[in-house]
Short mmCIF file of C-alpha atoms and ligand atoms in Angstrom, two decimals:
data_model
loop_
_atom_site.label_atom_id
_atom_site.label_comp_id
_atom_site.label_asym_id
_atom_site.label_seq_id
_atom_site.Cartn_x
_atom_site.Cartn_y
_atom_site.Cartn_z
CA UNK A 165 71.18 -151.51 39.08
CA UNK A 166 68.80 -153.55 41.19
CA UNK A 167 68.71 -157.34 41.52
CA UNK A 168 65.33 -159.03 41.42
CA UNK A 169 64.76 -162.71 42.25
CA UNK A 170 61.77 -164.61 40.86
CA UNK A 171 61.26 -161.96 38.19
CA UNK A 172 59.85 -164.44 35.66
CA UNK A 173 56.86 -165.26 37.89
CA UNK A 174 53.55 -163.47 38.20
CA UNK A 175 54.34 -160.53 40.49
CA UNK A 176 58.08 -160.41 39.75
CA UNK A 177 57.52 -160.14 35.99
CA UNK A 178 54.89 -157.41 36.46
CA UNK A 179 57.36 -155.60 38.71
CA UNK A 180 60.26 -155.84 36.22
CA UNK A 181 58.04 -154.73 33.31
CA UNK A 182 56.68 -151.75 35.28
CA UNK A 183 60.14 -150.83 36.56
CA UNK A 184 61.69 -150.73 33.10
CA UNK A 185 58.68 -148.93 31.61
CA UNK A 186 59.18 -146.00 33.98
CA UNK A 187 62.83 -146.13 34.96
CA UNK A 188 66.21 -146.26 33.22
CA UNK A 189 67.88 -148.15 36.06
CA UNK A 190 68.79 -151.68 34.86
CA UNK A 191 67.58 -154.91 36.44
CA UNK A 192 69.39 -158.20 36.84
CA UNK A 193 66.74 -160.87 37.16
CA UNK A 194 67.56 -164.29 38.62
CA UNK A 195 64.87 -166.95 38.35
CA UNK A 196 65.00 -170.73 38.50
CA UNK A 197 62.21 -171.02 35.90
CA UNK A 198 60.12 -173.54 37.80
CA UNK A 199 56.68 -174.35 36.36
CA UNK A 200 55.64 -170.86 37.57
CA UNK A 201 58.47 -168.95 35.95
CA UNK A 202 57.95 -168.17 32.32
CA UNK A 203 60.17 -166.22 29.96
CA UNK A 204 57.12 -165.47 27.81
CA UNK A 205 56.20 -163.06 30.62
CA UNK A 206 59.27 -161.01 29.73
CA UNK A 207 59.12 -161.36 25.94
CA UNK A 208 58.64 -157.62 25.43
CA UNK A 209 62.10 -157.03 27.00
CA UNK A 210 63.93 -159.08 24.39
CA UNK A 211 66.96 -157.10 23.20
CA UNK A 212 66.61 -154.52 26.00
CA UNK A 213 70.11 -154.11 27.46
CA UNK A 214 68.65 -152.82 30.74
CA UNK A 215 67.34 -156.33 31.55
CA UNK A 216 69.85 -159.09 32.33
CA UNK A 217 68.17 -162.46 32.83
CA UNK A 218 70.01 -165.30 34.60
CA UNK A 219 68.45 -168.71 35.13
CA UNK A 220 69.44 -169.82 38.63
CA UNK A 221 68.41 -170.74 42.15
CA UNK A 222 68.43 -168.27 45.06
CA UNK A 223 69.93 -171.13 47.08
CA UNK A 224 73.02 -171.26 44.82
CA UNK A 225 75.37 -169.20 46.99
CA UNK A 226 78.27 -169.24 44.54
CA UNK A 227 76.09 -167.96 41.70
CA UNK A 228 74.49 -165.27 43.86
CA UNK A 229 77.83 -164.04 45.20
CA UNK A 230 79.23 -163.88 41.67
CA UNK A 231 76.19 -161.97 40.35
CA UNK A 232 76.30 -159.50 43.23
CA UNK A 233 80.02 -158.83 42.65
CA UNK A 234 79.58 -158.49 38.93
CA UNK A 235 76.50 -156.23 38.89
CA UNK A 236 76.92 -154.39 42.21
CA UNK A 237 73.20 -153.70 42.77
CA UNK A 238 72.04 -150.98 45.17
CA UNK A 239 69.08 -153.17 46.17
CA UNK A 240 67.79 -156.75 46.08
CA UNK A 241 64.05 -157.44 45.81
CA UNK A 242 63.21 -161.04 46.70
CA UNK A 243 60.11 -162.38 44.94
CA UNK A 244 61.44 -165.93 44.40
CA UNK A 245 59.28 -168.48 46.18
CA UNK A 246 57.03 -171.46 45.82
CA UNK A 247 53.71 -169.67 46.06
CA UNK A 248 50.68 -171.94 45.77
CA UNK A 249 48.91 -173.30 48.87
CA UNK A 250 47.47 -176.40 47.13
CA UNK A 251 50.90 -177.36 45.82
CA UNK A 252 52.31 -176.92 49.32
CA UNK A 253 49.73 -179.43 50.60
CA UNK A 254 50.60 -181.83 47.78
CA UNK A 255 54.39 -181.50 48.22
CA UNK A 256 55.78 -179.24 50.98
CA UNK A 257 59.48 -180.05 50.44
CA UNK A 258 60.05 -177.54 47.62
CA UNK A 259 58.51 -174.84 49.83
CA UNK A 260 61.01 -175.50 52.60
CA UNK A 261 63.90 -175.65 50.14
CA UNK A 262 63.15 -172.41 48.31
CA UNK A 263 61.25 -170.30 50.81
CA UNK A 264 63.28 -171.18 53.90
CA UNK A 265 66.68 -172.58 52.86
CA UNK A 266 66.77 -170.47 49.69
CA UNK A 267 65.97 -167.24 51.55
CA UNK A 268 68.61 -168.09 54.17
CA UNK A 269 71.28 -168.65 51.52
CA UNK A 270 70.26 -165.51 49.66
CA UNK A 271 70.51 -163.50 52.89
CA UNK A 272 73.99 -164.87 53.49
CA UNK A 273 75.18 -164.05 49.96
CA UNK A 274 73.74 -160.56 50.27
CA UNK A 275 75.28 -160.07 53.72
CA UNK A 276 78.73 -160.97 52.38
CA UNK A 277 78.34 -158.51 49.51
CA UNK A 278 76.88 -155.74 51.67
CA UNK A 279 79.59 -156.06 54.33
CA UNK A 280 82.31 -155.43 51.77
CA UNK A 281 80.66 -152.33 50.25
CA UNK A 282 82.23 -148.90 50.77
CA UNK A 283 80.43 -146.92 53.50
CA UNK A 284 78.27 -144.72 51.27
CA UNK A 285 76.98 -147.66 49.23
CA UNK A 286 76.54 -149.71 52.38
CA UNK A 287 74.32 -147.01 53.85
CA UNK A 288 72.08 -146.82 50.80
CA UNK A 289 71.73 -150.57 50.22
CA UNK A 290 68.33 -152.27 50.70
CA UNK A 291 67.11 -155.89 50.83
CA UNK A 292 63.34 -155.98 50.29
CA UNK A 293 61.59 -159.26 51.08
CA UNK A 294 58.19 -159.79 49.44
CA UNK A 295 55.84 -161.73 51.69
CA UNK A 296 52.20 -162.49 52.26
CA UNK A 297 49.33 -161.78 54.67
CA UNK A 298 48.90 -165.56 55.03
CA UNK A 299 51.64 -165.57 57.69
CA UNK A 300 49.08 -164.05 60.10
CA UNK A 301 46.74 -167.05 59.87
CA UNK A 302 42.96 -166.98 59.65
CA UNK A 303 40.73 -164.11 60.88
CA UNK A 304 37.38 -164.52 62.61
CA UNK A 305 34.46 -162.98 60.68
CA UNK A 306 34.20 -159.98 63.01
CA UNK A 307 37.91 -159.46 63.78
CA UNK A 308 39.67 -156.29 62.62
CA UNK A 309 41.98 -156.57 59.57
CA UNK A 310 45.61 -157.67 60.08
CA UNK A 311 47.96 -154.91 61.22
CA UNK A 312 51.75 -155.28 61.19
CA UNK A 313 51.80 -156.27 64.86
CA UNK A 314 49.38 -159.17 64.47
CA UNK A 315 50.72 -162.51 65.71
CA UNK A 316 52.25 -164.86 63.17
CA UNK A 317 49.92 -167.90 63.06
CA UNK A 318 50.57 -169.61 59.71
CA UNK A 319 48.39 -172.63 58.92
CA UNK A 320 49.53 -174.07 55.59
CA UNK A 321 52.95 -175.39 54.58
CA UNK A 322 53.15 -172.39 52.23
CA UNK A 323 52.38 -169.77 54.87
CA UNK A 324 54.61 -171.49 57.44
CA UNK A 325 57.52 -171.42 55.00
CA UNK A 326 56.91 -167.73 54.24
CA UNK A 327 56.64 -166.97 57.97
CA UNK A 328 60.00 -168.68 58.48
CA UNK A 329 61.54 -166.58 55.72
CA UNK A 330 60.15 -163.37 57.25
CA UNK A 331 61.71 -164.31 60.59
CA UNK A 332 65.08 -164.95 58.95
CA UNK A 333 64.96 -161.54 57.26
CA UNK A 334 64.09 -159.90 60.58
CA UNK A 335 66.91 -161.72 62.36
CA UNK A 336 69.49 -160.74 59.72
CA UNK A 337 68.59 -157.12 60.42
CA UNK A 338 68.68 -157.38 64.20
CA UNK A 339 71.78 -159.55 64.39
CA UNK A 340 73.90 -158.40 61.46
CA UNK A 341 72.44 -154.98 60.73
CA UNK A 342 71.46 -155.92 57.17
CA UNK A 343 69.22 -153.09 55.89
CA UNK A 344 66.01 -155.01 55.26
CA UNK A 345 62.38 -154.18 54.52
CA UNK A 346 59.48 -156.65 54.42
CA UNK A 347 56.10 -156.28 52.71
CA UNK A 348 53.13 -158.53 53.56
CA UNK A 349 50.55 -158.34 50.82
CA UNK A 350 47.05 -159.71 50.34
CA UNK A 351 45.93 -161.85 47.37
CA UNK A 352 47.05 -160.43 44.03
CA UNK A 353 45.32 -160.77 40.67
CA UNK A 354 45.99 -159.43 37.18
CA UNK A 355 47.88 -160.23 33.96
CA UNK A 356 50.43 -163.09 33.92
CA UNK A 357 48.81 -164.90 36.87
CA UNK A 358 49.42 -168.63 36.59
CA UNK A 359 46.09 -170.44 36.02
CA UNK A 360 46.30 -172.56 39.17
CA UNK A 361 45.18 -169.63 41.36
CA UNK A 362 41.49 -168.84 41.80
CA UNK A 363 40.87 -165.94 39.40
CA UNK A 364 42.87 -167.05 36.34
CA UNK A 365 41.76 -170.67 36.84
CA UNK A 366 38.12 -169.61 36.73
CA UNK A 367 38.62 -167.54 33.57
CA UNK A 368 40.54 -170.29 31.79
CA UNK A 369 38.18 -173.11 32.85
CA UNK A 370 35.09 -171.09 31.97
CA UNK A 371 36.34 -170.43 28.45
CA UNK A 372 37.30 -174.11 28.04
CA UNK A 373 33.77 -175.21 29.06
CA UNK A 374 35.15 -176.91 32.20
CA UNK A 375 33.73 -176.93 35.75
CA UNK A 376 34.55 -173.96 38.02
CA UNK A 377 35.56 -175.68 41.29
CA UNK A 378 34.62 -173.80 44.46
CA UNK A 379 36.20 -175.34 47.58
CA UNK A 380 33.78 -176.05 50.45
CA UNK A 381 30.98 -173.49 50.81
CA UNK A 382 32.83 -170.74 48.89
CA UNK A 383 32.35 -168.26 51.74
CA UNK A 384 36.08 -168.00 52.51
CA UNK A 385 37.14 -164.37 52.28
CA UNK A 386 40.26 -163.01 50.61
CA UNK A 387 41.36 -159.37 50.27
CA UNK A 388 42.18 -158.70 46.60
CA UNK A 389 44.76 -156.30 45.17
CA UNK A 390 45.55 -155.62 41.51
CA UNK A 391 49.12 -156.73 40.88
CA UNK A 392 50.29 -153.34 39.53
CA UNK A 393 49.23 -151.76 42.82
CA UNK A 394 51.34 -154.29 44.71
CA UNK A 395 54.29 -153.38 42.46
CA UNK A 396 53.85 -149.65 43.14
CA UNK A 397 53.73 -150.36 46.88
CA UNK A 398 56.99 -152.33 46.72
CA UNK A 399 58.66 -149.45 44.91
CA UNK A 400 57.40 -146.99 47.49
CA UNK A 401 58.70 -149.13 50.37
CA UNK A 402 62.02 -149.66 48.60
CA UNK A 403 62.54 -145.92 48.25
CA UNK A 404 61.16 -144.69 51.57
CA UNK A 405 60.53 -147.57 53.97
CA UNK A 406 62.11 -147.48 57.41
CA UNK A 407 64.81 -150.09 57.91
CA UNK A 408 63.76 -153.25 59.69
CA UNK A 409 60.06 -152.37 59.35
CA UNK A 410 57.31 -154.48 57.83
CA UNK A 411 54.53 -152.94 55.73
CA UNK A 412 51.14 -154.50 55.04
CA UNK A 413 49.87 -154.02 51.49
CA UNK A 414 46.20 -154.40 50.57
CA UNK A 415 43.32 -152.77 48.76
CA UNK A 416 40.46 -153.01 51.28
CA UNK A 417 38.68 -155.43 48.93
CA UNK A 418 37.42 -158.30 51.04
CA UNK A 419 35.28 -160.68 49.03
CA UNK A 420 34.02 -164.24 49.46
CA UNK A 421 35.26 -166.65 46.80
CA UNK A 422 31.79 -167.33 45.47
CA UNK A 423 31.34 -163.61 44.73
CA UNK A 424 34.67 -163.51 42.90
CA UNK A 425 33.66 -166.45 40.72
CA UNK A 426 30.25 -164.93 39.96
CA UNK A 427 31.89 -161.61 39.03
CA UNK A 428 34.25 -163.39 36.63
CA UNK A 429 31.30 -165.24 35.09
CA UNK A 430 29.29 -162.03 34.67
CA UNK A 431 32.23 -160.30 32.93
CA UNK A 432 32.72 -163.25 30.60
CA UNK A 433 28.96 -163.31 29.88
CA UNK A 434 29.31 -159.70 28.77
CA UNK A 435 32.65 -159.85 26.94
CA UNK A 436 32.62 -163.37 25.44
CA UNK A 437 29.08 -164.81 25.76
CA UNK A 438 28.72 -168.58 25.64
CA UNK A 439 27.53 -169.91 22.27
CA UNK A 440 24.42 -171.43 23.89
CA UNK A 441 23.41 -168.11 25.49
CA UNK A 442 23.63 -169.57 29.02
CA UNK A 443 25.71 -167.97 31.80
CA UNK A 444 29.18 -169.29 32.66
CA UNK A 445 27.86 -169.43 36.24
CA UNK A 446 26.19 -172.68 35.21
CA UNK A 447 29.68 -174.26 35.22
CA UNK A 448 30.17 -173.59 38.97
CA UNK A 449 30.75 -176.85 40.88
CA UNK A 450 31.10 -177.13 44.65
CA UNK A 451 33.95 -179.51 45.53
CA UNK A 452 35.63 -180.88 48.65
CA UNK A 453 37.19 -178.18 50.85
CA UNK A 454 40.94 -177.52 50.96
CA UNK A 455 42.56 -179.18 54.02
CA UNK A 456 43.23 -176.55 56.74
CA UNK A 457 41.55 -173.88 54.62
CA UNK A 458 41.95 -170.39 56.14
CA UNK A 459 38.54 -168.75 56.46
CA UNK A 460 39.39 -165.09 56.11
CA UNK A 461 42.28 -162.74 55.35
CA UNK A 462 42.02 -158.95 55.51
CA UNK A 463 44.79 -156.36 55.40
CA UNK A 464 44.96 -153.04 57.20
CA UNK A 465 47.28 -151.02 54.94
CA UNK A 466 47.06 -147.75 56.87
CA UNK A 467 50.71 -147.76 57.95
CA UNK A 468 51.85 -147.76 54.32
CA UNK A 469 49.41 -144.98 53.48
CA UNK A 470 50.32 -142.90 56.54
CA UNK A 471 54.10 -143.23 56.31
CA UNK A 472 54.64 -143.43 52.57
CA UNK A 473 51.47 -142.03 51.02
CA UNK A 474 50.67 -145.21 49.07
CA UNK A 475 47.15 -145.95 47.83
CA UNK A 476 45.99 -148.45 45.22
CA UNK A 477 45.10 -147.00 41.81
CA UNK A 478 42.56 -149.68 40.86
CA UNK A 479 39.23 -150.54 42.43
CA UNK A 480 38.30 -154.22 42.37
CA UNK A 481 35.78 -153.48 39.60
CA UNK A 482 38.33 -151.79 37.30
CA UNK A 483 41.08 -154.33 38.05
CA UNK A 484 38.99 -157.43 37.49
CA UNK A 485 37.66 -156.09 34.19
CA UNK A 486 41.22 -155.42 32.98
CA UNK A 487 42.24 -158.89 34.11
CA UNK A 488 39.43 -160.72 32.29
CA UNK A 489 40.15 -158.66 29.17
CA UNK A 490 43.86 -159.55 29.35
CA UNK A 491 43.09 -163.30 29.47
CA UNK A 492 40.67 -162.96 26.54
CA UNK A 493 43.39 -161.23 24.53
CA UNK A 494 46.19 -163.68 25.45
CA UNK A 495 45.04 -167.27 24.85
CA UNK A 496 48.47 -168.27 23.54
CA UNK A 497 50.07 -167.28 26.88
CA UNK A 498 47.59 -169.54 28.70
CA UNK A 499 48.31 -172.46 26.37
CA UNK A 500 52.06 -172.07 26.94
CA UNK A 501 52.02 -172.06 30.73
CA UNK A 502 49.65 -174.91 31.55
CA UNK A 503 51.26 -178.04 32.95
CA UNK A 504 50.00 -181.62 32.95
CA UNK A 505 51.10 -183.49 36.10
CA UNK A 506 49.78 -181.00 38.65
CA UNK A 507 46.49 -180.63 36.76
CA UNK A 508 45.93 -184.40 37.11
CA UNK A 509 46.52 -184.26 40.89
CA UNK A 510 44.09 -181.35 41.32
CA UNK A 511 41.41 -183.24 39.42
CA UNK A 512 41.70 -186.16 41.85
CA UNK A 513 42.06 -184.07 45.02
CA UNK A 514 39.12 -181.79 44.25
CA UNK A 515 36.77 -184.25 42.57
CA UNK A 516 33.13 -183.04 42.71
CA UNK A 517 31.60 -183.19 46.21
P1 LIG B 1398 54.93 -167.22 41.28
O1 LIG B 1398 54.83 -168.64 41.76
O2 LIG B 1398 54.07 -166.78 40.13
O3 LIG B 1398 56.43 -166.90 40.88
C1 LIG B 1398 57.53 -167.31 41.65
C2 LIG B 1398 58.78 -167.16 40.79
O4 LIG B 1398 59.91 -167.57 41.58
C3 LIG B 1398 58.76 -168.05 39.55
O5 LIG B 1398 59.21 -167.32 38.43
C4 LIG B 1398 59.74 -169.16 39.88
O6 LIG B 1398 60.40 -169.71 38.74
C5 LIG B 1398 60.71 -168.45 40.81
N1 LIG B 1398 61.41 -169.36 41.73
C6 LIG B 1398 60.85 -170.36 42.48
N2 LIG B 1398 61.81 -170.98 43.19
C7 LIG B 1398 62.98 -170.33 42.91
C8 LIG B 1398 64.31 -170.48 43.37
N3 LIG B 1398 64.65 -171.45 44.24
N4 LIG B 1398 65.26 -169.64 42.90
C9 LIG B 1398 64.95 -168.68 41.98
N5 LIG B 1398 63.69 -168.50 41.51
C10 LIG B 1398 62.72 -169.31 41.98
O7 LIG B 1398 54.67 -166.34 42.57
P2 LIG B 1398 54.06 -164.87 42.70
O8 LIG B 1398 52.60 -164.98 42.87
O9 LIG B 1398 54.62 -164.01 41.63
O10 LIG B 1398 54.65 -164.45 44.11
C11 LIG B 1398 55.89 -163.73 44.21
C12 LIG B 1398 56.18 -163.47 45.66
O11 LIG B 1398 55.12 -162.70 46.24
C13 LIG B 1398 56.29 -164.73 46.52
O12 LIG B 1398 57.32 -164.56 47.45
C14 LIG B 1398 54.94 -164.82 47.22
O13 LIG B 1398 55.05 -165.48 48.45
C15 LIG B 1398 54.60 -163.36 47.38
N6 LIG B 1398 53.17 -163.02 47.44
C16 LIG B 1398 52.31 -163.48 46.49
C17 LIG B 1398 50.97 -163.11 46.55
C18 LIG B 1398 49.98 -163.55 45.51
O14 LIG B 1398 48.77 -163.31 45.65
N7 LIG B 1398 50.39 -164.19 44.42
C19 LIG B 1398 50.51 -162.29 47.58
C20 LIG B 1398 51.44 -161.83 48.54
C21 LIG B 1398 52.76 -162.20 48.45
P1 LIG B 1399 44.31 -169.19 45.77
O1 LIG B 1399 44.18 -168.42 44.50
O2 LIG B 1399 44.91 -170.56 45.72
O3 LIG B 1399 45.06 -168.26 46.83
P2 LIG B 1399 45.29 -168.47 48.44
O4 LIG B 1399 44.96 -169.84 48.82
O5 LIG B 1399 46.75 -168.18 48.55
O6 LIG B 1399 44.42 -167.44 49.09
O7 LIG B 1399 42.85 -169.35 46.39
C1 LIG B 1399 42.05 -168.23 46.72
C2 LIG B 1399 40.81 -168.74 47.38
O8 LIG B 1399 40.04 -169.47 46.42
C3 LIG B 1399 41.09 -169.72 48.51
O9 LIG B 1399 40.14 -169.51 49.55
C4 LIG B 1399 40.89 -171.09 47.88
C5 LIG B 1399 39.82 -170.82 46.84
N1 LIG B 1399 39.87 -171.65 45.61
C6 LIG B 1399 38.73 -172.32 45.17
O10 LIG B 1399 37.65 -172.25 45.80
N2 LIG B 1399 38.81 -173.04 44.02
C7 LIG B 1399 39.97 -173.17 43.30
O11 LIG B 1399 39.99 -173.88 42.28
C8 LIG B 1399 41.13 -172.47 43.77
C9 LIG B 1399 42.43 -172.56 43.02
C10 LIG B 1399 41.04 -171.72 44.93
#
């Protein structure tokens, strides 16, 4: 049995689905079901006794301690977080509560459980913390990609809260000996991605005939990884990672935002042409830049490849095609997950430049 937090969100749900598709070991999945957590993501597991879903907060120490005692997992994988930079600018409090205070409380619950385990189980136990490359800050255009020993220089409320959580995890290892692992991954994309993030937002807006908002000049660079490749990396680190180590995860796919949006438009032009025969690229609108916008992220994933033999299975071209196809085939999922209040704020914040 493993315990996963945040397993109803984008990456967590992909992880749980992949895990149970290839593995008999059961999963207990605790998720608060915020706007980003969606049980539709896990609909195919209905009736599957290997998946135990519990709605709850990682900051609820009593609940976590009870679940750990009851299910006695050999590992905890922590996906639960507030994850969207724009939301963190709009309202940072939830990011501090979940990403910092929540991770602290989770670490304490896990430490109590781990301390009381018999020696053999104690030795084998793992706490894997899922984090982001955004903790390293923004890279100059000609700087080498982030390695694991890059300074932490977070710039947004989101990345600062994730950096704080990484430091807590590190400290719980050094101080208490908790057997931890941390992964820092680049931008993910793929099925089940909430349509507030760049790629799904562009697909959904394009199909709805809405503007495709590019922040600033659109030349900000992100390093993109297909979500299933992130999940396979987490599994590899969980099974073979060295205790207390951090592992960068990325696909060597640096691309400026404007190129991403044009690629999405070209795929939609091919797979679902507009009725008027024009390209979706005509819907691109340049809007005000994001405050404090990081210019470039790039991940050097050679440590993970060297030590654990991990490589991504998808190229950007194969992954983005699969992603666009998935959104075309799942319009009801999109309709279910969209939320009103945040959409209204985004429309005001990023009104056309
Ligand atoms: P997401 O926002 O799609 O999902 C987060 C999940 O956590 C949701 O199901 C939500 O309900 C749950 N959650 C939030 N607060 C909670 C709480 N207090 N207690 C329990 N559950 C709670 O995020 P995601 O994109 O799937 O990201 C998952 C993890 O991976 C995060 O830790 C994020 O920082 C990290 N990460 C994401 C990316 C990316 O590109 N999306 C890249 C690198 C790392
Ligand atoms: P996002 O998906 O929010 O991920 P992150 O900020 O964590 O990297 O954004 C990816 C990039 O796309 C980022 O540089 C901001 C930009 N962006 C836009 O230009 N327009 C949009 O509507 C969104 C959501 C993002």
